[in-house]
């Protein structure tokens, strides 16, 4: 199978030789950045032949290919994970130490590829890792944004957004494939002709042409020589010979034009969980979809003797949320207009190839596009959507009389809007939610009529995370300790972490787990000190909430708890509580005013609490700026408490919850998303569940009965906190936090922060008590690690492969 890997000494010699040949430098002249590029190129030399061999193998075996289409891939940095997966991480670490470099400093030279907003993009990255590691022929298609998600700085408690120009330095993992470029058409006129046989033919005129050039990134499997491809498309202007003839008037080849084309892949939209209805975003979506589908069909024709009517035997396309849902009309367009399929046969092919993952039921996140915008930008695509809609609505009218009344809620085009989730359900063979409760809500509530129409389409695939990055790589000490007691098999079969249960009461093992957590906390405390100047007590409870800032995720509930504790300590300075360090990291969408107010509030509270000597350092509030994958990797191994406190029913799954569980943190959480499935495994005694259930929340939404003001009037602790916000006790001038105050009292607390406040406090009192009993706490921690194997994305990908994609490992 594998060739013998480099030894430490060979690795070291390769570094020295390459420095000489590529940089003409001796080792003592090299800077960390030089070494970063040297190691990357050593890894690339290992990868390239295997990448080629993997593609050859797929051709020989003629196997079915999975294409994962996603507007986001939040891959983070790749050097360390590529080293790990190539089986070279140990050698690299040791060689670097011998040469006098700190490995973590070298790996930190890489700028995160921030080509995603949060959970959805990170899921796509974990899936690619699992596809390769499990020997599946699965590839990603995405966009090569020149600017990723903004870099967050905090100035006086306010979020500042700086452009994230991640390509400033050469990115060593991508290779441009100009010969694979394809042409994308926007705008123009559609001409319809009747052919001799009576069928219709469609031709497009005066379209705006854009070149899509792919950049390929290798996706390295874990020590198995499989390298799949993440193909990212970049928009460039088209220069054709023919354009230079004629009067040239329609081909404004000026810089403005070029600039406007390059803008298509200029930046990632920074909105998470809310829909940004801009024409440029729609352009991006079609650009991704059209280039990817053209490429998929070209590959199929290159490798197959079969007709395209057999496409579904060799190809399956998974769309990550509705963002790539134009894949449905785009595949129809190619089959109809270029391959001259009948509508019926084109539809049969399309609906056997496309599978759709739903990520949310939040209404503000369900995508719709104005009909007029679609008509103007993508006239032929609009016609096809219109026809899909007509046929779908007719089908309901004639075959499902009981749903006639519901047609306006089901129609793909309604009230001048195109509903992308409806298009995705109608045009695919599989619709999956991302955690059990989420799928149940889709089936029973949000999409119940669609479920009546297509009961076999709906299925659940609970999300996962790659345990290679999120345990092996980020927490090598814990990983080694696990291997010491249960052997190394869990690395290939993460469910075997369950064997740890045998040691969950073994005091000497628990002491070692404790020691590892302490070392990880000291490391994080140092990072906190470097970045914020604040000294935190590494014996304190590290209580962590890191995720995008959103009302439904309820960072506000967490900060209310902190204010409450602070008020208590001010009144009773000698209150005997275990010191706590509250750690936040979160980006707010630039246009999300309330989210930014919460960031400001966290900082304001921090600026009071952290410097008030009355409370004797018992509370510290830390906000680490610029939350991204690299920061998550530093925080998660050090977490004692994982805050997963979304309003029940709102968080489709969550994956931060899984990362922290796998690193031995105990969850404080609502019965929402995958928290429920964590709870099924570890039981109430090994996590802290509180608050409203999803049914209760949905019931309040539908039938009313909740009054936030009542709680304000009856709970002195709540009243005190809200009044402190309103009266400017936190803040330099009076109006600072009035918006938060008004949102809770005059918009009736839409996310039930006050309703869940008391149960949340009570739960934290239990946390406090549990933490004092060290061995019990460590037992809980190990129990969580032991059950976390289920949440490896390997399990998720195996489920997609067998239930949806019908593929086997190659
Ligand atoms: C895992 C991850 C997320 C998702 O976190 P949730 O808590 O599930 O919302 C978002 N951003 C980054 C950088 C992550 O690593």
Tab-separated table of N, CA, C and O in Angstrom, residues 71-76 111-122 143-153 159-167 265-274 276 281 284 547-549 585-592 596 599 625-630:
chain	number	residue	atom	x	y	z
A	71	UNK	N	-21.657	26.780	-1.250
A	71	UNK	CA	-21.155	28.160	-1.385
A	71	UNK	C	-20.058	28.437	-0.367
A	71	UNK	O	-19.411	29.479	-0.429
A	72	UNK	N	-19.878	27.530	0.598
A	72	UNK	CA	-18.879	27.770	1.643
A	72	UNK	C	-18.087	26.502	1.953
A	72	UNK	O	-18.663	25.414	2.032
A	73	UNK	N	-16.793	26.675	2.115
A	73	UNK	CA	-15.932	25.616	2.664
A	73	UNK	C	-15.010	26.281	3.675
A	73	UNK	O	-14.086	27.003	3.287
A	74	UNK	N	-15.286	26.068	4.939
A	74	UNK	CA	-14.493	26.726	5.984
A	74	UNK	C	-13.373	25.774	6.388
A	74	UNK	O	-13.446	25.116	7.414
A	75	UNK	N	-12.337	25.706	5.542
A	75	UNK	CA	-11.342	24.645	5.749
A	75	UNK	C	-10.322	24.987	6.831
A	75	UNK	O	-9.685	24.091	7.362
A	76	UNK	N	-10.181	26.272	7.165
A	76	UNK	CA	-9.157	26.622	8.153
A	76	UNK	C	-7.782	26.485	7.538
A	76	UNK	O	-7.627	26.624	6.325
A	111	UNK	N	-2.467	31.497	6.598
A	111	UNK	CA	-3.667	32.308	6.807
A	111	UNK	C	-4.869	31.387	6.578
A	111	UNK	O	-4.973	30.758	5.529
A	112	UNK	N	-5.769	31.298	7.551
A	112	UNK	CA	-6.968	30.463	7.384
A	112	UNK	C	-7.673	30.794	6.072
A	112	UNK	O	-7.866	31.971	5.760
A	113	UNK	N	-8.076	29.760	5.352
A	113	UNK	CA	-8.981	29.995	4.230
A	113	UNK	C	-10.366	30.163	4.836
A	113	UNK	O	-11.016	29.196	5.235
A	114	UNK	N	-10.784	31.404	4.943
A	114	UNK	CA	-12.056	31.702	5.622
A	114	UNK	C	-13.190	31.747	4.632
A	114	UNK	O	-13.934	32.724	4.572
A	115	UNK	N	-13.319	30.686	3.855
A	115	UNK	CA	-14.295	30.710	2.757
A	115	UNK	C	-15.652	30.223	3.225
A	115	UNK	O	-16.353	29.502	2.521
A	116	UNK	N	-16.009	30.620	4.448
A	116	UNK	CA	-17.307	30.249	4.979
A	116	UNK	C	-17.632	31.125	6.162
A	116	UNK	O	-16.768	31.838	6.675
A	117	UNK	N	-18.887	31.077	6.568
A	117	UNK	CA	-19.371	31.893	7.673
A	117	UNK	C	-19.287	31.196	9.011
A	117	UNK	O	-19.019	31.821	10.025
A	118	UNK	N	-19.578	29.903	9.021
A	118	UNK	CA	-19.686	29.211	10.306
A	118	UNK	C	-19.987	27.743	10.092
A	118	UNK	O	-19.341	27.097	9.256
A	119	UNK	N	-20.961	27.250	10.830
A	119	UNK	CA	-21.237	25.816	10.882
A	119	UNK	C	-21.418	25.146	9.520
A	119	UNK	O	-20.853	24.081	9.284
A	120	UNK	N	-22.190	25.774	8.646
A	120	UNK	CA	-22.482	25.149	7.348
A	120	UNK	C	-21.205	24.948	6.522
A	120	UNK	O	-20.995	23.902	5.915
A	121	UNK	N	-20.339	25.943	6.533
A	121	UNK	CA	-19.098	25.853	5.778
A	121	UNK	C	-18.104	24.895	6.422
A	121	UNK	O	-17.373	24.176	5.738
A	122	UNK	N	-18.093	24.883	7.750
A	122	UNK	CA	-17.195	23.960	8.454
A	122	UNK	C	-17.658	22.512	8.244
A	122	UNK	O	-16.844	21.613	8.105
A	143	UNK	N	-16.560	28.240	-4.386
A	143	UNK	CA	-16.107	29.488	-5.005
A	143	UNK	C	-14.809	29.948	-4.355
A	143	UNK	O	-14.653	29.872	-3.134
A	144	UNK	N	-13.898	30.392	-5.200
A	144	UNK	CA	-12.634	30.932	-4.700
A	144	UNK	C	-12.808	32.434	-4.486
A	144	UNK	O	-12.452	33.250	-5.338
A	145	UNK	N	-13.410	32.791	-3.353
A	145	UNK	CA	-13.584	34.204	-3.042
A	145	UNK	C	-12.216	34.832	-2.816
A	145	UNK	O	-11.399	34.273	-2.079
A	146	UNK	N	-11.997	35.983	-3.415
A	146	UNK	CA	-10.703	36.635	-3.139
A	146	UNK	C	-10.667	37.181	-1.715
A	146	UNK	O	-9.617	37.232	-1.082
A	147	UNK	N	-11.810	37.594	-1.205
A	147	UNK	CA	-11.905	38.021	0.196
A	147	UNK	C	-12.834	37.066	0.942
A	147	UNK	O	-13.977	36.863	0.540
A	148	UNK	N	-12.301	36.492	2.028
A	148	UNK	CA	-13.116	35.593	2.842
A	148	UNK	C	-13.966	36.400	3.815
A	148	UNK	O	-14.134	37.614	3.661
A	149	UNK	N	-14.493	35.744	4.811
A	149	UNK	CA	-15.257	36.433	5.845
A	149	UNK	C	-14.347	37.504	6.459
A	149	UNK	O	-13.154	37.288	6.620
A	150	UNK	N	-14.918	38.636	6.806
A	150	UNK	CA	-14.117	39.745	7.325
A	150	UNK	C	-13.275	39.335	8.546
A	150	UNK	O	-13.618	38.403	9.266
A	151	UNK	N	-12.196	40.059	8.732
A	151	UNK	CA	-11.437	39.918	9.979
A	151	UNK	C	-12.030	40.854	11.008
A	151	UNK	O	-12.241	42.036	10.735
A	152	UNK	N	-12.272	40.326	12.167
A	152	UNK	CA	-12.904	41.122	13.210
A	152	UNK	C	-11.855	41.738	14.135
A	152	UNK	O	-10.971	41.041	14.636
A	153	UNK	N	-11.955	43.046	14.315
A	153	UNK	CA	-11.210	43.720	15.378
A	153	UNK	C	-12.228	44.356	16.291
A	153	UNK	O	-13.303	44.758	15.838
A	159	UNK	N	-17.390	46.151	17.140
A	159	UNK	CA	-16.809	45.321	16.096
A	159	UNK	C	-16.424	46.169	14.886
A	159	UNK	O	-17.216	46.935	14.374
A	160	UNK	N	-15.215	45.965	14.435
A	160	UNK	CA	-14.749	46.608	13.216
A	160	UNK	C	-14.491	45.491	12.214
A	160	UNK	O	-13.907	44.466	12.574
A	161	UNK	N	-14.911	45.674	10.978
A	161	UNK	CA	-14.714	44.614	9.983
A	161	UNK	C	-13.623	45.018	9.005
A	161	UNK	O	-13.747	46.012	8.306
A	162	UNK	N	-12.574	44.247	8.979
A	162	UNK	CA	-11.499	44.491	8.028
A	162	UNK	C	-11.578	43.440	6.924
A	162	UNK	O	-11.975	42.303	7.177
A	163	UNK	N	-11.206	43.827	5.709
A	163	UNK	CA	-11.243	42.826	4.636
A	163	UNK	C	-10.271	41.684	4.924
A	163	UNK	O	-9.169	41.904	5.436
A	164	UNK	N	-10.699	40.478	4.606
A	164	UNK	CA	-9.843	39.304	4.818
A	164	UNK	C	-9.244	38.906	3.471
A	164	UNK	O	-9.803	38.081	2.744
A	165	UNK	N	-8.109	39.492	3.136
A	165	UNK	CA	-7.465	39.178	1.866
A	165	UNK	C	-6.531	38.000	2.081
A	165	UNK	O	-5.322	38.138	2.206
A	166	UNK	N	-7.150	36.817	2.117
A	166	UNK	CA	-6.405	35.614	2.506
A	166	UNK	C	-5.385	35.195	1.456
A	166	UNK	O	-4.510	34.383	1.743
A	167	UNK	N	-5.492	35.747	0.233
A	167	UNK	CA	-4.567	35.351	-0.835
A	167	UNK	C	-3.377	36.282	-0.962
A	167	UNK	O	-2.619	36.203	-1.925
A	265	UNK	N	-16.635	36.772	-7.996
A	265	UNK	CA	-16.018	35.939	-6.957
A	265	UNK	C	-15.133	36.803	-6.052
A	265	UNK	O	-14.124	36.341	-5.519
A	266	UNK	N	-15.537	38.062	-5.895
A	266	UNK	CA	-14.738	38.995	-5.100
A	266	UNK	C	-14.814	38.725	-3.612
A	266	UNK	O	-13.801	38.681	-2.929
A	267	UNK	N	-16.018	38.539	-3.086
A	267	UNK	CA	-16.107	38.349	-1.638
A	267	UNK	C	-17.246	37.436	-1.219
A	267	UNK	O	-18.225	37.269	-1.943
A	268	UNK	N	-17.067	36.839	-0.072
A	268	UNK	CA	-18.058	35.970	0.567
A	268	UNK	C	-19.074	36.848	1.290
A	268	UNK	O	-18.686	37.770	2.012
A	269	UNK	N	-20.349	36.568	1.125
A	269	UNK	CA	-21.365	37.289	1.895
A	269	UNK	C	-21.279	36.893	3.365
A	269	UNK	O	-21.321	35.716	3.688
A	270	UNK	N	-21.164	37.885	4.243
A	270	UNK	CA	-20.894	37.567	5.647
A	270	UNK	C	-22.144	37.304	6.484
A	270	UNK	O	-22.096	37.360	7.686
A	271	UNK	N	-23.254	37.001	5.831
A	271	UNK	CA	-24.471	36.772	6.602
A	271	UNK	C	-24.631	35.306	6.938
A	271	UNK	O	-24.599	34.456	6.064
A	272	UNK	N	-24.822	35.045	8.194
A	272	UNK	CA	-25.036	33.685	8.649
A	272	UNK	C	-26.476	33.621	9.142
A	272	UNK	O	-26.908	34.480	9.891
A	273	UNK	N	-27.200	32.615	8.715
A	273	UNK	CA	-28.586	32.429	9.176
A	273	UNK	C	-29.507	33.583	8.816
A	273	UNK	O	-30.541	33.763	9.437
A	274	UNK	N	-29.126	34.380	7.855
A	274	UNK	CA	-30.119	35.313	7.349
A	274	UNK	C	-29.823	35.516	5.884
A	274	UNK	O	-28.689	35.393	5.438
A	276	UNK	N	-29.440	37.283	2.404
A	276	UNK	CA	-29.047	38.583	1.847
A	276	UNK	C	-29.494	38.597	0.383
A	276	UNK	O	-28.902	37.948	-0.460
A	281	UNK	N	-25.156	38.240	-5.209
A	281	UNK	CA	-25.184	36.936	-4.546
A	281	UNK	C	-25.842	35.892	-5.461
A	281	UNK	O	-25.385	34.755	-5.562
A	284	UNK	N	-23.379	34.895	-7.971
A	284	UNK	CA	-22.407	33.944	-7.413
A	284	UNK	C	-22.981	32.529	-7.422
A	284	UNK	O	-22.304	31.566	-7.765
A	547	UNK	N	-19.180	30.848	18.838
A	547	UNK	CA	-20.045	30.589	17.701
A	547	UNK	C	-20.438	31.930	17.114
A	547	UNK	O	-20.195	32.972	17.726
A	548	UNK	N	-21.073	31.943	15.916
A	548	UNK	CA	-21.544	33.206	15.388
A	548	UNK	C	-22.478	33.884	16.388
A	548	UNK	O	-23.159	33.218	17.173
A	549	UNK	N	-22.470	35.209	16.345
A	549	UNK	CA	-23.357	35.927	17.241
A	549	UNK	C	-24.739	36.030	16.617
A	549	UNK	O	-24.891	36.544	15.505
A	585	UNK	N	-16.170	34.044	21.866
A	585	UNK	CA	-15.625	34.482	20.583
A	585	UNK	C	-16.795	34.426	19.618
A	585	UNK	O	-17.566	33.458	19.641
A	586	UNK	N	-16.973	35.456	18.818
A	586	UNK	CA	-18.143	35.521	17.939
A	586	UNK	C	-18.015	36.678	16.971
A	586	UNK	O	-17.658	37.785	17.371
A	587	UNK	N	-18.339	36.409	15.721
A	587	UNK	CA	-18.471	37.499	14.760
A	587	UNK	C	-19.958	37.769	14.564
A	587	UNK	O	-20.755	36.838	14.489
A	588	UNK	N	-20.301	39.059	14.456
A	588	UNK	CA	-21.677	39.448	14.122
A	588	UNK	C	-21.704	39.848	12.657
A	588	UNK	O	-20.743	40.442	12.161
A	589	UNK	N	-22.776	39.531	11.963
A	589	UNK	CA	-22.915	40.021	10.582
A	589	UNK	C	-22.843	41.547	10.626
A	589	UNK	O	-23.399	42.170	11.537
A	590	UNK	N	-22.143	42.162	9.655
A	590	UNK	CA	-21.920	43.612	9.716
A	590	UNK	C	-23.206	44.441	9.822
A	590	UNK	O	-23.185	45.532	10.396
A	591	UNK	N	-24.313	43.917	9.295
A	591	UNK	CA	-25.551	44.708	9.307
A	591	UNK	C	-26.484	44.330	10.460
A	591	UNK	O	-27.613	44.809	10.520
A	592	UNK	N	-26.022	43.493	11.361
A	592	UNK	CA	-26.898	42.937	12.410
A	592	UNK	C	-26.724	43.769	13.680
A	592	UNK	O	-25.874	43.497	14.522
A	596	UNK	N	-24.428	43.221	17.262
A	596	UNK	CA	-23.289	44.079	17.584
A	596	UNK	C	-23.445	44.705	18.971
A	596	UNK	O	-22.452	44.916	19.689
A	599	UNK	N	-22.165	42.227	21.445
A	599	UNK	CA	-20.697	42.253	21.528
A	599	UNK	C	-20.252	43.412	22.418
A	599	UNK	O	-19.394	43.261	23.297
A	625	UNK	N	-11.031	38.077	19.877
A	625	UNK	CA	-11.541	38.583	18.612
A	625	UNK	C	-11.212	37.655	17.454
A	625	UNK	O	-10.385	36.768	17.547
A	626	UNK	N	-11.954	37.889	16.371
A	626	UNK	CA	-11.759	37.175	15.110
A	626	UNK	C	-11.912	35.662	15.231
A	626	UNK	O	-11.011	34.897	14.884
A	627	UNK	N	-13.083	35.235	15.669
A	627	UNK	CA	-13.348	33.797	15.761
A	627	UNK	C	-13.223	33.149	14.385
A	627	UNK	O	-13.860	33.566	13.418
A	628	UNK	N	-12.385	32.137	14.317
A	628	UNK	CA	-12.248	31.354	13.080
A	628	UNK	C	-11.765	29.957	13.465
A	628	UNK	O	-11.683	29.638	14.659
A	629	UNK	N	-11.493	29.133	12.474
A	629	UNK	CA	-11.140	27.742	12.774
A	629	UNK	C	-9.882	27.677	13.642
A	629	UNK	O	-9.816	26.929	14.624
A	630	UNK	N	-8.885	28.473	13.302
A	630	UNK	CA	-7.633	28.408	14.070
A	630	UNK	C	-7.840	28.792	15.533
A	630	UNK	O	-7.227	28.202	16.425
